mmCIF file of C-alpha atoms and ligand atoms in Angstrom:
data_model
loop_
_atom_site.group_PDB
_atom_site.id
_atom_site.type_symbol
_atom_site.label_atom_id
_atom_site.label_comp_id
_atom_site.label_asym_id
_atom_site.label_seq_id
_atom_site.Cartn_x
_atom_site.Cartn_y
_atom_site.Cartn_z
ATOM 1 C CA MET A 1 65.577 109.874 200.411
ATOM 2 C CA THR A 2 65.734 112.945 198.199
ATOM 3 C CA ARG A 3 68.608 115.053 198.411
ATOM 4 C CA LEU A 4 69.926 118.397 197.066
ATOM 5 C CA ILE A 5 72.944 117.748 194.768
ATOM 6 C CA VAL A 6 75.044 120.961 194.534
ATOM 7 C CA VAL A 7 77.669 120.861 191.183
ATOM 8 C CA SER A 8 79.962 123.959 191.042
ATOM 9 C CA GLY A 9 82.846 124.706 188.620
ATOM 10 C CA ALA A 10 84.255 127.591 186.765
ATOM 11 C CA SER A 11 82.308 129.040 183.736
ATOM 12 C CA GLY A 12 83.268 127.089 180.832
ATOM 13 C CA VAL A 13 84.171 124.328 182.480
ATOM 14 C CA GLY A 14 81.359 122.418 180.476
ATOM 15 C CA LYS A 15 78.800 121.662 183.781
ATOM 16 C CA GLY A 16 75.753 121.880 181.268
ATOM 17 C CA THR A 17 76.995 119.215 178.862
ATOM 18 C CA VAL A 18 77.832 116.853 182.018
ATOM 19 C CA LEU A 19 74.649 117.725 183.622
ATOM 20 C CA LYS A 20 72.803 117.197 180.596
ATOM 21 C CA LYS A 21 74.333 113.606 180.312
ATOM 22 C CA VAL A 22 73.603 112.550 183.828
ATOM 23 C CA MET A 23 70.236 113.648 183.362
ATOM 24 C CA GLU A 24 69.577 111.550 180.359
ATOM 25 C CA ARG A 25 70.638 108.374 182.475
ATOM 26 C CA ARG A 26 68.531 109.540 185.751
ATOM 27 C CA HIS A 27 65.227 110.717 184.953
ATOM 28 C CA ASP A 28 64.265 110.843 188.646
ATOM 29 C CA LEU A 29 66.536 113.874 188.922
ATOM 30 C CA SER A 30 65.162 117.260 188.235
ATOM 31 C CA PHE A 31 67.205 120.574 187.677
ATOM 32 C CA SER A 32 66.906 123.605 189.826
ATOM 33 C CA VAL A 33 66.199 126.622 187.317
ATOM 34 C CA SER A 34 67.934 129.717 188.937
ATOM 35 C CA ALA A 35 66.740 133.032 188.605
ATOM 36 C CA THR A 36 69.249 135.876 187.292
ATOM 37 C CA THR A 37 69.647 139.262 186.242
ATOM 38 C CA ARG A 38 72.086 138.654 183.496
ATOM 39 C CA PRO A 39 70.863 138.945 180.160
ATOM 40 C CA PRO A 40 70.170 135.858 178.146
ATOM 41 C CA ARG A 41 72.948 134.420 175.793
ATOM 42 C CA PRO A 42 72.234 133.327 172.287
ATOM 43 C CA GLY A 43 70.138 129.947 172.459
ATOM 44 C CA GLU A 44 69.063 130.592 176.116
ATOM 45 C CA VAL A 45 65.507 130.266 176.836
ATOM 46 C CA ASP A 46 63.669 131.745 179.732
ATOM 47 C CA GLY A 47 62.335 129.314 182.462
ATOM 48 C CA VAL A 48 64.591 126.405 180.912
ATOM 49 C CA HIS A 49 68.465 127.837 181.451
ATOM 50 C CA TYR A 50 67.339 130.597 183.871
ATOM 51 C CA TYR A 51 64.587 132.757 184.823
ATOM 52 C CA PHE A 52 65.820 136.161 183.147
ATOM 53 C CA ILE A 53 64.191 138.833 185.792
ATOM 54 C CA THR A 54 65.112 142.441 186.544
ATOM 55 C CA LYS A 55 67.189 143.822 189.509
ATOM 56 C CA GLU A 56 64.167 145.306 191.115
ATOM 57 C CA LYS A 57 62.384 142.002 190.658
ATOM 58 C CA PHE A 58 65.193 139.873 192.238
ATOM 59 C CA GLU A 59 65.837 142.412 195.092
ATOM 60 C CA ASP A 60 62.220 142.176 195.994
ATOM 61 C CA MET A 61 62.414 138.176 196.076
ATOM 62 C CA ILE A 62 65.351 138.697 198.359
ATOM 63 C CA ARG A 63 63.339 140.908 200.662
ATOM 64 C CA ARG A 64 60.528 138.354 200.779
ATOM 65 C CA GLY A 65 62.940 135.513 201.651
ATOM 66 C CA GLU A 66 62.068 133.697 198.420
ATOM 67 C CA PHE A 67 65.736 132.520 197.622
ATOM 68 C CA LEU A 68 67.301 129.083 198.898
ATOM 69 C CA GLU A 69 70.432 130.807 198.387
ATOM 70 C CA TYR A 70 71.475 133.743 196.246
ATOM 71 C CA ASP A 71 75.057 135.664 195.352
ATOM 72 C CA ALA A 72 75.837 138.749 193.361
ATOM 73 C CA HIS A 73 78.713 137.909 191.145
ATOM 74 C CA MET A 74 80.037 139.015 187.521
ATOM 75 C CA ALA A 75 77.881 142.335 188.248
ATOM 76 C CA ASN A 76 74.651 140.285 188.363
ATOM 77 C CA TYR A 77 72.636 138.394 190.979
ATOM 78 C CA TYR A 78 71.920 134.840 190.736
ATOM 79 C CA GLY A 79 69.792 132.557 193.148
ATOM 80 C CA THR A 80 67.730 129.577 193.556
ATOM 81 C CA PRO A 81 64.199 130.286 194.121
ATOM 82 C CA ARG A 82 62.942 128.260 197.257
ATOM 83 C CA ALA A 83 59.555 127.395 196.227
ATOM 84 C CA GLN A 84 60.706 125.678 193.083
ATOM 85 C CA ALA A 85 63.523 123.475 194.731
ATOM 86 C CA GLU A 86 61.107 122.484 197.146
ATOM 87 C CA GLU A 87 58.373 121.449 195.146
ATOM 88 C CA LYS A 88 61.148 119.445 192.921
ATOM 89 C CA LEU A 89 62.496 117.923 196.028
ATOM 90 C CA ARG A 90 58.901 116.296 196.374
ATOM 91 C CA HIS A 91 59.701 114.146 192.962
ATOM 92 C CA GLY A 92 63.164 113.335 193.463
ATOM 93 C CA SER A 93 66.689 114.909 193.956
ATOM 94 C CA VAL A 94 67.549 117.958 192.679
ATOM 95 C CA LEU A 95 70.622 119.255 191.049
ATOM 96 C CA LEU A 96 71.790 122.637 191.780
ATOM 97 C CA ASP A 97 74.536 124.428 189.183
ATOM 98 C CA ILE A 98 75.372 127.020 191.552
ATOM 99 C CA GLU A 99 78.944 128.654 192.563
ATOM 100 C CA PRO A 100 80.828 128.276 195.975
ATOM 101 C CA LYS A 101 79.073 131.223 198.040
ATOM 102 C CA GLY A 102 75.959 129.778 197.202
ATOM 103 C CA ALA A 103 77.100 126.145 197.583
ATOM 104 C CA ARG A 104 78.120 127.210 201.203
ATOM 105 C CA GLN A 105 74.628 128.699 201.871
ATOM 106 C CA VAL A 106 73.105 125.537 200.873
ATOM 107 C CA LYS A 107 75.721 123.282 202.957
ATOM 108 C CA THR A 108 74.731 125.358 206.082
ATOM 109 C CA SER A 109 70.749 125.383 205.754
ATOM 110 C CA ALA A 110 70.818 121.474 204.225
ATOM 111 C CA PRO A 111 74.037 119.620 205.492
ATOM 112 C CA GLU A 112 72.954 116.399 203.948
ATOM 113 C CA ALA A 113 73.478 117.974 200.445
ATOM 114 C CA LEU A 114 76.150 116.282 198.097
ATOM 115 C CA LEU A 115 78.526 118.938 197.601
ATOM 116 C CA LEU A 116 80.457 118.230 193.795
ATOM 117 C CA PHE A 117 82.971 120.275 192.148
ATOM 118 C CA ILE A 118 84.180 119.962 188.626
ATOM 119 C CA MET A 119 87.684 121.016 187.581
ATOM 120 C CA PRO A 120 88.905 121.838 184.019
ATOM 121 C CA PRO A 121 91.860 119.677 182.704
ATOM 122 C CA SER A 122 94.078 122.541 182.868
ATOM 123 C CA MET A 123 93.776 126.639 183.174
ATOM 124 C CA GLU A 124 94.758 126.638 179.398
ATOM 125 C CA GLU A 125 91.921 124.383 178.297
ATOM 126 C CA LEU A 126 89.694 126.424 180.672
ATOM 127 C CA GLU A 127 90.714 129.584 178.769
ATOM 128 C CA LYS A 128 90.322 128.001 175.397
ATOM 129 C CA ARG A 129 86.901 126.601 176.374
ATOM 130 C CA ILE A 130 85.535 130.188 177.381
ATOM 131 C CA ARG A 131 87.204 131.933 174.206
ATOM 132 C CA GLY A 132 86.178 129.035 171.880
ATOM 133 C CA ARG A 133 82.348 129.405 172.941
ATOM 134 C CA GLY A 134 82.744 133.001 171.118
ATOM 135 C CA ASP A 135 79.905 134.688 173.517
ATOM 136 C CA THR A 136 81.672 136.281 175.943
ATOM 137 C CA PRO A 137 83.599 139.877 175.341
ATOM 138 C CA GLU A 138 87.112 140.103 176.245
ATOM 139 C CA GLU A 139 87.054 142.184 179.308
ATOM 140 C CA GLN A 140 84.442 139.467 180.648
ATOM 141 C CA ILE A 141 86.990 136.568 179.788
ATOM 142 C CA VAL A 142 89.553 138.135 181.738
ATOM 143 C CA LEU A 143 87.454 138.786 184.892
ATOM 144 C CA ARG A 144 85.838 135.048 184.471
ATOM 145 C CA LEU A 145 89.254 133.421 184.523
ATOM 146 C CA GLU A 146 89.837 135.567 187.729
ATOM 147 C CA ARG A 147 86.596 134.277 189.329
ATOM 148 C CA ALA A 148 87.815 130.639 188.306
ATOM 149 C CA LYS A 149 90.774 130.725 189.933
ATOM 150 C CA TRP A 150 89.068 132.049 193.138
ATOM 151 C CA GLU A 151 86.395 129.578 192.621
ATOM 152 C CA MET A 152 88.856 126.495 192.231
ATOM 153 C CA GLU A 153 90.547 127.059 195.460
ATOM 154 C CA GLN A 154 87.119 126.561 197.188
ATOM 155 C CA ARG A 155 87.063 123.032 196.062
ATOM 156 C CA VAL A 156 88.787 121.788 199.106
ATOM 157 C CA TRP A 157 85.379 122.004 201.455
ATOM 158 C CA TYR A 158 83.230 120.360 198.462
ATOM 159 C CA ASP A 159 82.605 116.225 199.258
ATOM 160 C CA HIS A 160 84.195 115.385 195.593
ATOM 161 C CA VAL A 161 86.242 117.161 193.139
ATOM 162 C CA LEU A 162 85.846 115.660 189.396
ATOM 163 C CA VAL A 163 88.036 116.809 186.622
ATOM 164 C CA ASN A 164 86.387 116.915 183.196
ATOM 165 C CA ASP A 165 88.600 115.903 180.769
ATOM 166 C CA ASP A 166 85.999 114.097 178.837
ATOM 167 C CA ALA A 167 82.234 115.013 179.299
ATOM 168 C CA ASP A 168 81.279 110.973 179.273
ATOM 169 C CA ARG A 169 83.855 110.008 181.619
ATOM 170 C CA CYS A 170 83.081 113.097 184.245
ATOM 171 C CA ALA A 171 79.149 112.074 183.738
ATOM 172 C CA GLN A 172 79.819 108.472 184.663
ATOM 173 C CA GLU A 173 81.799 109.485 187.760
ATOM 174 C CA MET A 174 79.216 111.816 188.855
ATOM 175 C CA LEU A 175 76.362 109.012 188.224
ATOM 176 C CA LYS A 176 78.273 106.666 190.630
ATOM 177 C CA LEU A 177 78.652 109.204 193.463
ATOM 178 C CA ILE A 178 75.015 110.194 193.310
ATOM 179 C CA GLU A 179 74.056 106.438 193.517
ATOM 180 C CA ASN A 180 76.701 105.683 196.504
ATOM 181 C CA PHE A 181 75.321 108.980 198.075
HETATM 182 P P1 5GP B 201 76.854 132.094 183.746
HETATM 183 O O1 5GP B 201 76.428 133.270 183.636
HETATM 184 O O2 5GP B 201 77.834 131.446 182.946
HETATM 185 O O3 5GP B 201 75.490 130.977 183.100
HETATM 186 O O4 5GP B 201 76.876 131.505 185.460
HETATM 187 C C1 5GP B 201 78.004 131.924 186.146
HETATM 188 C C2 5GP B 201 78.178 131.351 187.436
HETATM 189 O O5 5GP B 201 76.866 131.467 188.181
HETATM 190 C C3 5GP B 201 78.190 129.713 187.345
HETATM 191 O O6 5GP B 201 79.157 129.656 188.296
HETATM 192 C C4 5GP B 201 76.930 129.201 188.072
HETATM 193 O O7 5GP B 201 77.137 128.154 188.826
HETATM 194 C C5 5GP B 201 76.646 130.112 188.796
HETATM 195 N N1 5GP B 201 75.025 130.093 189.147
HETATM 196 C C6 5GP B 201 74.142 129.652 188.382
HETATM 197 N N2 5GP B 201 72.986 130.101 189.062
HETATM 198 C C7 5GP B 201 73.293 130.258 190.358
HETATM 199 C C8 5GP B 201 72.365 130.323 191.384
HETATM 200 O O8 5GP B 201 71.275 130.399 191.443
HETATM 201 N N3 5GP B 201 73.138 130.799 192.494
HETATM 202 C C9 5GP B 201 74.281 130.833 192.757
HETATM 203 N N4 5GP B 201 74.945 131.367 193.860
HETATM 204 N N5 5GP B 201 75.216 130.484 191.573
HETATM 205 C C10 5GP B 201 74.648 130.422 190.551
#
């Protein structure tokens, strides 16, 4: 059976690295590419990491009901294009890297979805990782850390909580949860 696998975790927790490792081991899984109105970071490719679209286009898609879920956070819109997720689900399970409000919407519309939450080893480590990335302005760092605290409180209603103390170990644990799902 193919399913939606939702993965949440604060920005900077290393979700991208863990998900890449999981997908290298499971070629039957595909990744849902979200649409966003935030500008691309260095190295991000349109259509690979996100679909980078305008606010007008995003709001147009909302009106047409073209999102499986969406949310506005950190002053931008982020959403999962419904048609793309449905098409990918025809070929296998689909991974969604989305924050808790979107995860809640998915759980409501698809209760069989698997919800996984990734925690950093500590808040200090998370801050170090966000700063170390060197691509986030100082005022954004403060906002992201505040948001991270709120996101981490939401982990209680996820199916499983994983700690990314080591990306390989965390990916192994995620692979096991997906296999037993
Ligand atoms: P970033 O700007 O660092 O790429 O992502 C910020 C947050 O947006 C992350 O927590 C990520 O999981 C979330 N996000 C990315 N795509 C989507 C989406 O399609 N829907 C929702 N609800 N959140 C998303």
